[in-house]
Coordinates of C-alpha atoms in Angstrom, one line a residue:
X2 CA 72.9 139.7 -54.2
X3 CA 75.9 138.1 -55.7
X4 CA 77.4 138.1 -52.3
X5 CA 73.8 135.9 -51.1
X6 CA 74.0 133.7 -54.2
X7 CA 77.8 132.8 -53.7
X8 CA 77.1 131.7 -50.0
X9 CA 73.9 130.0 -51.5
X10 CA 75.8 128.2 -53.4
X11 CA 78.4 127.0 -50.8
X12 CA 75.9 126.4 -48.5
X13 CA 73.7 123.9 -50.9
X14 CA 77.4 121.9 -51.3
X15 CA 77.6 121.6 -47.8
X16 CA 74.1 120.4 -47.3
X17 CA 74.6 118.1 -50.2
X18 CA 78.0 116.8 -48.3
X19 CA 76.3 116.2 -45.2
X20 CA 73.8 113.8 -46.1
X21 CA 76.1 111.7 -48.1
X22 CA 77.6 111.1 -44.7
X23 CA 75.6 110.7 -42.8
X24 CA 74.6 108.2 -45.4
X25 CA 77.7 106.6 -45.1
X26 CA 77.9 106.3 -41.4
X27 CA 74.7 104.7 -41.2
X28 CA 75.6 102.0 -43.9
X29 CA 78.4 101.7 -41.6
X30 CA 77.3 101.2 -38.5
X31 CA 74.5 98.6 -40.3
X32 CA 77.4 97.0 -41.8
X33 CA 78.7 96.5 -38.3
X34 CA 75.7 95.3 -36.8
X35 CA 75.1 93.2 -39.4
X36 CA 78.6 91.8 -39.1
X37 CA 78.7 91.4 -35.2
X38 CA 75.5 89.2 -35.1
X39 CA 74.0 88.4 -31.8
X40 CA 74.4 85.5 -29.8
X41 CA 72.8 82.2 -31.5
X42 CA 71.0 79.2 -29.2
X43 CA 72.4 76.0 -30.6
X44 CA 69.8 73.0 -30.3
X45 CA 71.0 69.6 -29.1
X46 CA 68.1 66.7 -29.2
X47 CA 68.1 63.1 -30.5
X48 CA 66.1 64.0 -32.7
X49 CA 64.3 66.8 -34.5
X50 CA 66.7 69.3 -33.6
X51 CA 69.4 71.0 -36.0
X52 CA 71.9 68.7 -33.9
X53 CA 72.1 65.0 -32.5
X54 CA 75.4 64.8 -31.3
X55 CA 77.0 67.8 -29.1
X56 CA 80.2 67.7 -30.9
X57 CA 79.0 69.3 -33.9
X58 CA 76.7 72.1 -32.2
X59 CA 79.8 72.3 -30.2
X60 CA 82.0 72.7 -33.5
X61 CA 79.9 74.9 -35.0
X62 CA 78.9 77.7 -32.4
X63 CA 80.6 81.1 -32.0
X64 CA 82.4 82.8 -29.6
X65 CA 79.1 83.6 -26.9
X66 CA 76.3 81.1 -28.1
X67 CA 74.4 79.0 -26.1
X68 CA 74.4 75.4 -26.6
X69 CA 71.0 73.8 -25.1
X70 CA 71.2 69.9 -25.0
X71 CA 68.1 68.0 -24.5
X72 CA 67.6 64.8 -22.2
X73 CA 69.1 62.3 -23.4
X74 CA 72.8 59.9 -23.4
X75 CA 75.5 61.8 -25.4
X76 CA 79.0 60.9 -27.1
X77 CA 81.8 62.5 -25.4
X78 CA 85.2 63.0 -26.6
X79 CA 84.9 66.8 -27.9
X80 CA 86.7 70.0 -27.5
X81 CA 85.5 73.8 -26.8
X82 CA 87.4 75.7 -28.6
X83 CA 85.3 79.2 -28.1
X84 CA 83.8 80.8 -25.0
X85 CA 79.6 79.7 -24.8
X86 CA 77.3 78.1 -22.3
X87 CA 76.4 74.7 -22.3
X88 CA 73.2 73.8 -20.6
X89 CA 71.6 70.3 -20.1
X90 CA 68.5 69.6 -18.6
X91 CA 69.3 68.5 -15.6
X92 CA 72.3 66.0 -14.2
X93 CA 69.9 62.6 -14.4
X94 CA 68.3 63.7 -17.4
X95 CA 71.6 65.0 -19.5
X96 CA 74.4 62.4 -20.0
X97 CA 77.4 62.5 -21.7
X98 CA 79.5 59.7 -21.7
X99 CA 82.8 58.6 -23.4
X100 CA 86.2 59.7 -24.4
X101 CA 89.4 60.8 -23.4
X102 CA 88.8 63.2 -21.8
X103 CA 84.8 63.5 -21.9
X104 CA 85.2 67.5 -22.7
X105 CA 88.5 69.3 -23.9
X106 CA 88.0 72.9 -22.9
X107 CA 90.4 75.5 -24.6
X108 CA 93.8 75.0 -26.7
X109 CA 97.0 77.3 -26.8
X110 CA 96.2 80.0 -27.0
X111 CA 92.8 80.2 -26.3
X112 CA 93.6 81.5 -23.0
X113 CA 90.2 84.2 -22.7
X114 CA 88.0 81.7 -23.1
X115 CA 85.0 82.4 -20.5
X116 CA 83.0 78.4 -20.9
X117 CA 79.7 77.8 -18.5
X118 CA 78.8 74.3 -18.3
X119 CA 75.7 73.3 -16.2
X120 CA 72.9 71.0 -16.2
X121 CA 74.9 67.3 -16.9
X122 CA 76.3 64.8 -16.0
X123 CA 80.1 63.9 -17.6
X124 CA 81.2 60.2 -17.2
X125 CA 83.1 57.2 -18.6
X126 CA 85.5 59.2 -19.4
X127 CA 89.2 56.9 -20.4
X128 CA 92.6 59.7 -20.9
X129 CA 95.8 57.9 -21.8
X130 CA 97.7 61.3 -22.2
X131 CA 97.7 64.6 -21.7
X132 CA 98.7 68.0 -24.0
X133 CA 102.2 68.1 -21.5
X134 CA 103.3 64.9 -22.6
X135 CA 105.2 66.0 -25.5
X136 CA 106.0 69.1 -24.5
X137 CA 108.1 68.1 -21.2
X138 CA 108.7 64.7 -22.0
X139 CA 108.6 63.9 -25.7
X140 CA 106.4 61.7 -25.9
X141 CA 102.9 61.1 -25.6
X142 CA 101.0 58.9 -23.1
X143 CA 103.5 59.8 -20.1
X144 CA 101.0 61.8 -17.9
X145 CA 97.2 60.5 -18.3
X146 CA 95.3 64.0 -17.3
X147 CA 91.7 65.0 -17.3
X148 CA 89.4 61.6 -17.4
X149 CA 86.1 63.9 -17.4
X150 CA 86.8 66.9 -18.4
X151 CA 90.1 68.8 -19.1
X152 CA 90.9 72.5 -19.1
X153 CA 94.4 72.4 -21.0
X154 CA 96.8 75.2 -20.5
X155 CA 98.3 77.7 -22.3
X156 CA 101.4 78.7 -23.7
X157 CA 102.3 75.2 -23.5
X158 CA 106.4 74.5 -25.3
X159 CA 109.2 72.8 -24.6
X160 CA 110.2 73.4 -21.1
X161 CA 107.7 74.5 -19.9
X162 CA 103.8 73.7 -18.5
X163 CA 102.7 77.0 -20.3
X164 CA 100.4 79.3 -18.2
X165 CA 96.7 78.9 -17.0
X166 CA 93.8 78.5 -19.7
X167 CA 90.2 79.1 -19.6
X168 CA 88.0 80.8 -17.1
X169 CA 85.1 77.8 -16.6
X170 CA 82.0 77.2 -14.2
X171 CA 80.5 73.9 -13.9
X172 CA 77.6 74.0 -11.9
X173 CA 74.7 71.8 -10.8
X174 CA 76.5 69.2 -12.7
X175 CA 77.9 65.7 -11.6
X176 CA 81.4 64.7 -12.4
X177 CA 81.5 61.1 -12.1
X178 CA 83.3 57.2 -13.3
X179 CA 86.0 58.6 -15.2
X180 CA 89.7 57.3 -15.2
X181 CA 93.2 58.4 -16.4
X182 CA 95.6 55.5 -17.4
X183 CA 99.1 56.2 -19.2
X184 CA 100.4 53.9 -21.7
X185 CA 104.5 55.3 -21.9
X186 CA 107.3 54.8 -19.4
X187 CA 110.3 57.1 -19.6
X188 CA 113.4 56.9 -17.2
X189 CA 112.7 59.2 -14.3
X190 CA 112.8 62.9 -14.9
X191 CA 114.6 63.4 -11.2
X192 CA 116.5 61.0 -11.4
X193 CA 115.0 59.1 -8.5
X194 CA 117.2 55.3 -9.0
X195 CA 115.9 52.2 -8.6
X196 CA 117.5 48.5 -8.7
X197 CA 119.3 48.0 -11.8
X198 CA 119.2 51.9 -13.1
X199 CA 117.1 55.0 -13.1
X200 CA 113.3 54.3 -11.7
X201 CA 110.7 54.4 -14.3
X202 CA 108.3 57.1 -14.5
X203 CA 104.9 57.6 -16.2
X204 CA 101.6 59.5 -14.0
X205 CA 98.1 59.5 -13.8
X206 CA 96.3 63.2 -13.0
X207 CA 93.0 63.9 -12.1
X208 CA 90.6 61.3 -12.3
X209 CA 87.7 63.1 -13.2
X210 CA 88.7 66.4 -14.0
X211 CA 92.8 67.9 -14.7
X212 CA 92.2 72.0 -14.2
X213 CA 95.0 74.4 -15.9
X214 CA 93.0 77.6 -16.0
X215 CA 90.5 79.3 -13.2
X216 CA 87.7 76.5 -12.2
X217 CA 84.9 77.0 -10.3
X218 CA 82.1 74.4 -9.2
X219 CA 78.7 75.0 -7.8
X220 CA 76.2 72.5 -6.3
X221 CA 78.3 69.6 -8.5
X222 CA 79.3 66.0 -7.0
X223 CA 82.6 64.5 -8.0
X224 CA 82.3 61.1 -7.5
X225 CA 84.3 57.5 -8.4
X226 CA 86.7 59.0 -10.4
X227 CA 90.1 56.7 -10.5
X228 CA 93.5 58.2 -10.5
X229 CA 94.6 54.5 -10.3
X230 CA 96.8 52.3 -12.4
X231 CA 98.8 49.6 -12.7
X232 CA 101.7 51.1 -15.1
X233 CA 102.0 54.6 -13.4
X234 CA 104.7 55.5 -10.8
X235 CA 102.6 58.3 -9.4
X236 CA 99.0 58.8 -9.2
X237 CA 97.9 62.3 -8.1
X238 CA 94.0 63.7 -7.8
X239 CA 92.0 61.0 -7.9
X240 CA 89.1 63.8 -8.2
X241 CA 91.0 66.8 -9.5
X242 CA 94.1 67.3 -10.6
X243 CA 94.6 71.3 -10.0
X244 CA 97.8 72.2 -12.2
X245 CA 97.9 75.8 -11.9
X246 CA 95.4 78.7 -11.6
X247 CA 92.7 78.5 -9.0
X248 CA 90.1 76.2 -8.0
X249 CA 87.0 77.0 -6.2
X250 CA 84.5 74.6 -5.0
X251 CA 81.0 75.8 -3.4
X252 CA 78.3 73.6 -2.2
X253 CA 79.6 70.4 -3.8
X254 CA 80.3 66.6 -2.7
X255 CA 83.7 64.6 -3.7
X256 CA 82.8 61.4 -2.6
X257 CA 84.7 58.1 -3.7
X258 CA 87.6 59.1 -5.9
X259 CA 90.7 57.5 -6.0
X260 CA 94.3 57.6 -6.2
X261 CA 96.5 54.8 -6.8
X262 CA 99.9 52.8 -7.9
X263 CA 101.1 49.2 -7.5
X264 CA 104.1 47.1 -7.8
X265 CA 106.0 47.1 -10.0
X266 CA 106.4 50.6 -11.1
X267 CA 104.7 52.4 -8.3
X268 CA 106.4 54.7 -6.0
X269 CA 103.9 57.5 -4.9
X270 CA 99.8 57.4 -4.2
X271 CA 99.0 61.1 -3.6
X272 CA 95.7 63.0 -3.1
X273 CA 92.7 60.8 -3.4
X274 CA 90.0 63.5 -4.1
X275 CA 91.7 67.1 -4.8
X276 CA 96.3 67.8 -5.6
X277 CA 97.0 71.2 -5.9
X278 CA 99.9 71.6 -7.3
X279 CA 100.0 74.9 -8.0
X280 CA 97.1 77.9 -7.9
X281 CA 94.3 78.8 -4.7
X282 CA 91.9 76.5 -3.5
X283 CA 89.2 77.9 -2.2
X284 CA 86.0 75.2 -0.5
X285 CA 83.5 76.4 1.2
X286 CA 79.9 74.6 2.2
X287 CA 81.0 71.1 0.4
X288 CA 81.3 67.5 1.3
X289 CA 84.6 65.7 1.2
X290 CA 83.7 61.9 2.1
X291 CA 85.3 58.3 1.5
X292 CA 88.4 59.5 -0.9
X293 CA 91.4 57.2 -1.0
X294 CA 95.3 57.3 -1.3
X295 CA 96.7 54.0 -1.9
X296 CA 100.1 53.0 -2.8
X297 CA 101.1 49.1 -2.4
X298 CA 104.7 48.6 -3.6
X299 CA 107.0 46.3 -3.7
X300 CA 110.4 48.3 -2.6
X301 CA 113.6 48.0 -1.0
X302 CA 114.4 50.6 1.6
X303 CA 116.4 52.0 -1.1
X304 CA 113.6 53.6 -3.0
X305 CA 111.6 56.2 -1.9
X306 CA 107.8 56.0 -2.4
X307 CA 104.7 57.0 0.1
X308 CA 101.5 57.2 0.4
X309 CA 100.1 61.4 1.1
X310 CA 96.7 62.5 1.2
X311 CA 93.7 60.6 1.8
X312 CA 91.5 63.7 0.4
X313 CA 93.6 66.9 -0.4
X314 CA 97.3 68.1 -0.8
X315 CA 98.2 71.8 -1.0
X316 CA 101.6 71.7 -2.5
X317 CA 104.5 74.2 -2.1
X318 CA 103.3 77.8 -4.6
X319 CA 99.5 76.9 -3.8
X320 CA 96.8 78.4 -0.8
X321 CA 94.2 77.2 0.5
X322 CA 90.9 77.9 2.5
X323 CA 88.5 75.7 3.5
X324 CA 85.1 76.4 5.1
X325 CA 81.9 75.4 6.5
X326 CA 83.2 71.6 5.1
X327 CA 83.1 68.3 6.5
X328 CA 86.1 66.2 5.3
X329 CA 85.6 62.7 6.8
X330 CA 85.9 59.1 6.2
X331 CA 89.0 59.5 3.9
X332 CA 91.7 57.6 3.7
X333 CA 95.6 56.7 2.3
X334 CA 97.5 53.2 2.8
X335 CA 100.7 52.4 1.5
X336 CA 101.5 48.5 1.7
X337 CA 105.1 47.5 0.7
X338 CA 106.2 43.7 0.9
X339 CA 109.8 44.8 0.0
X340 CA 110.7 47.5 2.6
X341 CA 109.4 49.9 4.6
X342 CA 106.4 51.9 4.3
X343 CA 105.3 56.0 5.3
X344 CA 101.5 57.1 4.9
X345 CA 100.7 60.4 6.0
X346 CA 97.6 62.8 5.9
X347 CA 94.2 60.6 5.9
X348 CA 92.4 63.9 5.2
X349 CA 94.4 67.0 4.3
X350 CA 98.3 67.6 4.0
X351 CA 99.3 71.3 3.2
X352 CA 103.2 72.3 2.5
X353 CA 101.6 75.9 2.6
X354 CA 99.8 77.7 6.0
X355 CA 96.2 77.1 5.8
X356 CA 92.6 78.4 6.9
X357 CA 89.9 76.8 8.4
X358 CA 87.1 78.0 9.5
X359 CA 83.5 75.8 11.2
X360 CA 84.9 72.3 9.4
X361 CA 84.8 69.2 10.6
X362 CA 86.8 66.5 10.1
X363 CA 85.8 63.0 11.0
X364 CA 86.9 59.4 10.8
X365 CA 89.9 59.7 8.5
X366 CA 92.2 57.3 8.8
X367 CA 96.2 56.3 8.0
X368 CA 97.4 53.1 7.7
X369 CA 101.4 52.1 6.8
X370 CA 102.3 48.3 6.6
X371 CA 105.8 46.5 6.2
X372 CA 105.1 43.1 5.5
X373 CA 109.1 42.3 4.2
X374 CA 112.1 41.8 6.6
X375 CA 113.0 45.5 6.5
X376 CA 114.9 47.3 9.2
X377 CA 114.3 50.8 8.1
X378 CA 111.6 52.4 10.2
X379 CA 107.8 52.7 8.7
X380 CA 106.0 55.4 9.5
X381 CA 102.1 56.8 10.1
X382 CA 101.3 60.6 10.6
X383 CA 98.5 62.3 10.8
X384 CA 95.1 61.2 11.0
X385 CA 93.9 64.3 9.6
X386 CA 96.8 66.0 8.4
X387 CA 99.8 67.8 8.4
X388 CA 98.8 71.6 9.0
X389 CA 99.8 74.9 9.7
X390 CA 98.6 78.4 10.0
X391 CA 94.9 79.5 11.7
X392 CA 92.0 77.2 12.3
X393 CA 88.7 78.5 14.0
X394 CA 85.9 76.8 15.3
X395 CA 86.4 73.6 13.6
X396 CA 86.3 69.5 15.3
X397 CA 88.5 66.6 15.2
X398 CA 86.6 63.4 15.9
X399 CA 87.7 59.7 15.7
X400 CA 90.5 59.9 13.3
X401 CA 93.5 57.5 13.5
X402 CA 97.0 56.3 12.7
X403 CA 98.1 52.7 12.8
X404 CA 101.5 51.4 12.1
X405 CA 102.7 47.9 12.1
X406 CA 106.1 46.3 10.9
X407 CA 106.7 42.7 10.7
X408 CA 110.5 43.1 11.1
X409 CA 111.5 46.8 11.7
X410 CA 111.1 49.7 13.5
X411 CA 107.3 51.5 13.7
X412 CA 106.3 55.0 14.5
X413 CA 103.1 56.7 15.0
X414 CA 102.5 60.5 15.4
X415 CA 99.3 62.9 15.4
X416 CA 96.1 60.5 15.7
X417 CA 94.2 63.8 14.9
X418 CA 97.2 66.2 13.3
X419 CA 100.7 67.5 13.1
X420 CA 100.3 71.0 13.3
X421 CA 102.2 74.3 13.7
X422 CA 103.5 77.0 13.0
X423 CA 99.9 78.6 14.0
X424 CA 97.1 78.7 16.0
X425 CA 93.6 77.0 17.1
X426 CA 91.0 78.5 18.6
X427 CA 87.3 77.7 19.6
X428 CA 87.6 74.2 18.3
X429 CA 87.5 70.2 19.3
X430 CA 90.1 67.8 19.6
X431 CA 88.3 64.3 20.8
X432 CA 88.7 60.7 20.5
X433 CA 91.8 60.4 17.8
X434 CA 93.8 57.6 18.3
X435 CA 97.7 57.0 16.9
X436 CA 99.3 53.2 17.5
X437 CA 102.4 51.7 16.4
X438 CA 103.0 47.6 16.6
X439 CA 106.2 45.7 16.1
X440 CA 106.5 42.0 17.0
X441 CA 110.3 42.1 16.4
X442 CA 111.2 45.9 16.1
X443 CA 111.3 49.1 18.3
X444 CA 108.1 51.1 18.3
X445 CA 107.4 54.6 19.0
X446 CA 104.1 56.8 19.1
X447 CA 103.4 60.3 20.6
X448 CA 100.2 62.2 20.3
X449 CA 97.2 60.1 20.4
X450 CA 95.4 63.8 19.8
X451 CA 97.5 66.3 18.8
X452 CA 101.6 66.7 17.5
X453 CA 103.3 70.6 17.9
X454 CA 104.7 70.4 14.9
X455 CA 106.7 73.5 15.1
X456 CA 106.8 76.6 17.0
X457 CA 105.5 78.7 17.8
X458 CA 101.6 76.7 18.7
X459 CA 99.4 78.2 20.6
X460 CA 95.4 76.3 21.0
X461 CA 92.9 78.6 22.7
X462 CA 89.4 77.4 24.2
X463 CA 90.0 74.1 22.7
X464 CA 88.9 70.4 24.6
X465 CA 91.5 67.6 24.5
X466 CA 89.8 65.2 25.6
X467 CA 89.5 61.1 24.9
X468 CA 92.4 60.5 22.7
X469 CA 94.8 57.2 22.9
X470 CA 98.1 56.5 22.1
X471 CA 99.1 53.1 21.8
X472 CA 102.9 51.1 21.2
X473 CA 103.1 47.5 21.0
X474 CA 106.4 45.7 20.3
X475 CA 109.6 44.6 21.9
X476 CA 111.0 47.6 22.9
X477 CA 109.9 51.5 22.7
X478 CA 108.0 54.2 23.8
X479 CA 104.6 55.9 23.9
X480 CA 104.4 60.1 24.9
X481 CA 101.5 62.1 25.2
X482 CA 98.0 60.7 25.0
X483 CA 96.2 63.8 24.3
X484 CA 99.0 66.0 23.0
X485 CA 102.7 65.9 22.3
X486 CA 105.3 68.7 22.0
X487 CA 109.0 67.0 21.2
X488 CA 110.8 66.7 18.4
X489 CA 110.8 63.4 16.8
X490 CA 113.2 61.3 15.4
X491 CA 113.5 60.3 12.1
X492 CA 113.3 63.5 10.6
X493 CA 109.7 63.4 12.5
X494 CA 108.2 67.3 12.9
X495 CA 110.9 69.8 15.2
X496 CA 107.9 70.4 18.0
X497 CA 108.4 73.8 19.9
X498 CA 107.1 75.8 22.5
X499 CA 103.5 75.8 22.7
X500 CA 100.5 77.8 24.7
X501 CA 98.0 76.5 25.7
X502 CA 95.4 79.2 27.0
X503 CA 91.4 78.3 28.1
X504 CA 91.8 74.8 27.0
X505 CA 90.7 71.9 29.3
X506 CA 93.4 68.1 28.5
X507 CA 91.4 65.4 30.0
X508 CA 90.7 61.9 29.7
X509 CA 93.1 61.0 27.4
X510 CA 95.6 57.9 27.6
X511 CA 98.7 56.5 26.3
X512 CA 99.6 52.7 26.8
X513 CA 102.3 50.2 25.7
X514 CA 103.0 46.3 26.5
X515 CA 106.1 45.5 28.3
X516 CA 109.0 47.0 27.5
X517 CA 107.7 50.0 26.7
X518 CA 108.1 53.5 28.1
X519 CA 104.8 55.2 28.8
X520 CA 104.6 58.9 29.5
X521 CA 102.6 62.0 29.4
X522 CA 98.6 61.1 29.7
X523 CA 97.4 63.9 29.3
X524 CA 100.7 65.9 27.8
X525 CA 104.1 65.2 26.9
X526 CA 106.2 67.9 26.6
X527 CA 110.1 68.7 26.0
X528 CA 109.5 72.2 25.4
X529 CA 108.5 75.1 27.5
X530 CA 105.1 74.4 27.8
X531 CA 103.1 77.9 29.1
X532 CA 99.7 77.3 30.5
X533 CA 96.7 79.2 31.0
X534 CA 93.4 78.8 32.0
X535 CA 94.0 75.3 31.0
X536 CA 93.5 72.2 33.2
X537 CA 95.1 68.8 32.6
X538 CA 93.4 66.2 34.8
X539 CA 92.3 62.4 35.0
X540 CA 94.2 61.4 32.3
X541 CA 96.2 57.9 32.0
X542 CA 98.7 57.1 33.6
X543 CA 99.7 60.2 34.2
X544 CA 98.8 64.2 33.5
X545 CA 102.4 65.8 32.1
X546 CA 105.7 64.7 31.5
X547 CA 108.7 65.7 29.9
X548 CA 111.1 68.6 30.3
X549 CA 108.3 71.3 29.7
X550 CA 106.1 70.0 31.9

């Protein structure tokens, strides 16, 4: 019995024990609830909501709220510093408008931000500097970035561009009549000279939107946005400016952004919708339409400066795919009055191997123009681009390059493309046309259709048919109405061997006034040119010339 009423005793401890912790644990866990309290919806109306204004709503939410804005015409000129959703009611209904940049997403160190954004439209957007300025250069208004909206990196110092930033979707959303503008000149950073010392240097970056972390849009347009200014030496992403990370665009439209510089400072035009500098592009289903490049200088031969890009540049460390996509109507123009002038790319210019897959690309166009007394040679490439790698089942239609000088030398190459290393297969190559004209200087085209840019090139069940290449000067030559495989001068692409297996070269033409060399109708080729399948008839003057042939 003492035995029982020992254990008893023990026993009623332990039950006591027990329930004070379970007791505990249950405050606890309350506590925790309590502390961690669910997601809040944040009301934005003109009135009669907790809110007016977005910035505050913005200010005050938590990391995983919802901020709902109401119709209605918004300041802009605020910064997300915390992951949420922001929702509008609908792009014509939802406006927010104003400052520099419209919407700041992220600071360092805010790199896990996850920010949804869907539902408005982001405009009148003015940036005069960007969060590198100081940074790399040490002061601020250097680089303008991010007119709309600008997803600043992380990690940012002295040295260094820091490392990408938030994770964002914008989506059903329109992008649209923002501008970057820098206020600062510094000497140039390269060292790039320029008469009477170093060149000057200051840059405008995506016009309506400057991405440093992972950016994805859905069903959005991206529209007037101006990359374009009158103190910058470079202007790059008239649309967006993609700095790092990746950007991926699905069912959207980029339709009239721009890129530009003029004299004095200006030296390089560069992108007119979408630079990557850095990070993977991925586009599929989207519209690319009426984008410009456009640099008109004032230069000696001396000083380097160009025109690249009508719609997109994929830059050295960057990939790209594009799909599904129709990328016409673009354009990029340099004009110099003080020396020569190079344009290249109306559409799409990749320093990396890219992908395309059932695109289209239509009526882009190049245009270079020496209007001083130089005798350095100006150059047009690429009516399309300057690609490599593997394109399926896409068309070239009715894109062109046209070169004049007043004085000097003019050359033309690629009315639709320069391409190689790579391959095309199952696609169209019809009515591109490449011209160069010279009054006083020695002109020199090739490729009304299509430039072998490198080996090796091989083009499988796809037409060449209706191109034109066209030289007009005093002296020069014209090679390869439909396609052209040499190497060019000028540091011009190397050409190589190229195969061309199930696809038909006819009805193409190249042409020159007196005094110039006309060769290759349908082909001109220097290189061993192996042919399957592949007919080249009733072409002008002739089918193939060259070496090759």
């Amino acid at each position: 019995m003492t035995i029982g009423r020992t254990r008893g005793v023990r026993t009623g401890r332990g039950m006591r024990a027990a329930t004070v912790l379970v007791a505990m644990v249950t405050a606890g866990i309350a506590l925790a609830f309590a502390s961690a309290s669910p997601a809040a919806t944040l009301q934005v109306c003109p009135s009669g909501c907790q809110y007016s204004q977005i910035a505050p709503a913005v200010a005050a939410a938590q990391s995983g709220d919802t901020v709902t804005v109401a119709a209605g015409t918004y300041q802009g000129g605020f910064t997300i510093g915390v992951s949420l959703t922001l929702t509008g009611a609908g792009a014509t209904q939802t406006i927010i408008k104003g400052g520099g940049p419209v919407v700041t997403i992220g600071a360092p160190g805010s790199s896990k931000l996850n920010v949804s954004i869907t539902g408005v439209t982001i405009t009148g957007g003015v940036t005069q500097s960007s969060p590198i300025s100081i940074p790399l250069y040490g002061k601020a208004g250097v680089v303008a970035a991010g007119g709309g909206v600008e997803i600043t990196p992380d990690n940012i110092k002295k040295g260094s561009s820091g490392t990408p930033g938030a994770t964002v979707t914008i989506a059903n959303s329109v992008i649209t009549g923002n501008s970057v503008a820098p206020t600062t000149l510094i000497p140039s950073p390269s060292g790039a000279t320029c008469p009477g010392g170093l060149c000057k240097y200051a840059a405008a970056y995506g016009g309506g939107i400057d991405n440093a972390g992972n950016l994805t849009l859905t069903n959005t347009t991206v529209s007037d946005n101006s990359a374009v200014s009158a103190l910058a030496s470079d202007a790059d992403g008239g649309g967006i400016e993609n700095e790092m990370g990746s950007l991926t665009i699905v069912d959207s439209t980029f339709i009239g952004n721009k890129a530009g510089v003029m004299a004095p400072n200006g030296r390089f035009a560069d992108s007119g919708a979408i630079d990557v500098d850095k990070g993977a592009l991925t586009i599929r289903g989207s519209s690319v339409t009426h984008n410009s490049a456009t640099a008109t200088t004032a230069w000696p031969d001396s000083v380097m400066s160009a025109a690249i890009g009508g719609a997109i540049h994929t830059k050295p460390g960057s990939t790209a795919t594009i799909s599904n996509t129709t990328i016409s109507d673009n354009s990029v123009t340099q004009t110099n009055t003080g020396g020569s002038a190079n344009a290249d790319s109306g559409a799409l210019h990749t320093d990396v191997n890219i992908t395309l897959n059932d695109d289209i690309f239509a009526d882009n166009h190049v245009r270079a123009v020496s209007l001083g007394s130089s005798s350095a040679d100006t150059d047009g490439n690429s009516g399309v681009g300057e690609l490599a790698g593997t394109i399926n089942n896409t068309r070239f239609i009715g894109n062109t390059v046209t070169v004049s000088s007043a004085h000097g030398p003019a050359s033309a190459e690629g009315g639709s493309m320069i391409f190689g290393p790579g391959s095309i297969s199952n696609s169209v190559i019809h009515g591109n046309h490449a011209s160069a004209t010279s009054p006083r200087g020695t002109v020199y085209v090739i490729a009304g259709g299509i430039d072998a840019g490198g080996p090796p090139m091989t083009m499988r069940n796809t037409p060449v048919s209706g191109n034109t290449a066209k030289a007009t000067g005093r002296s020069g030559t014209a090679l390869g109405g439909g396609i052209g495989d040499a190497a060019v001068p000028n540091n011009g692409p190397p050409g190589g061997p190229l195969t061309l297996e199930g696809s038909k070269v006819t009805d193409n033409t190249v042409s020159g006034g007196a005094g110039i060399t006309v060769r290759g109708g349908g082909v001109f080729a220097n290189f061993k040119l192996t042919i399957t399948n592949s007919p080249i008839n009733a072409n002008t003057p002739d089918q193939c010339a060259g070496t090759g042939c």
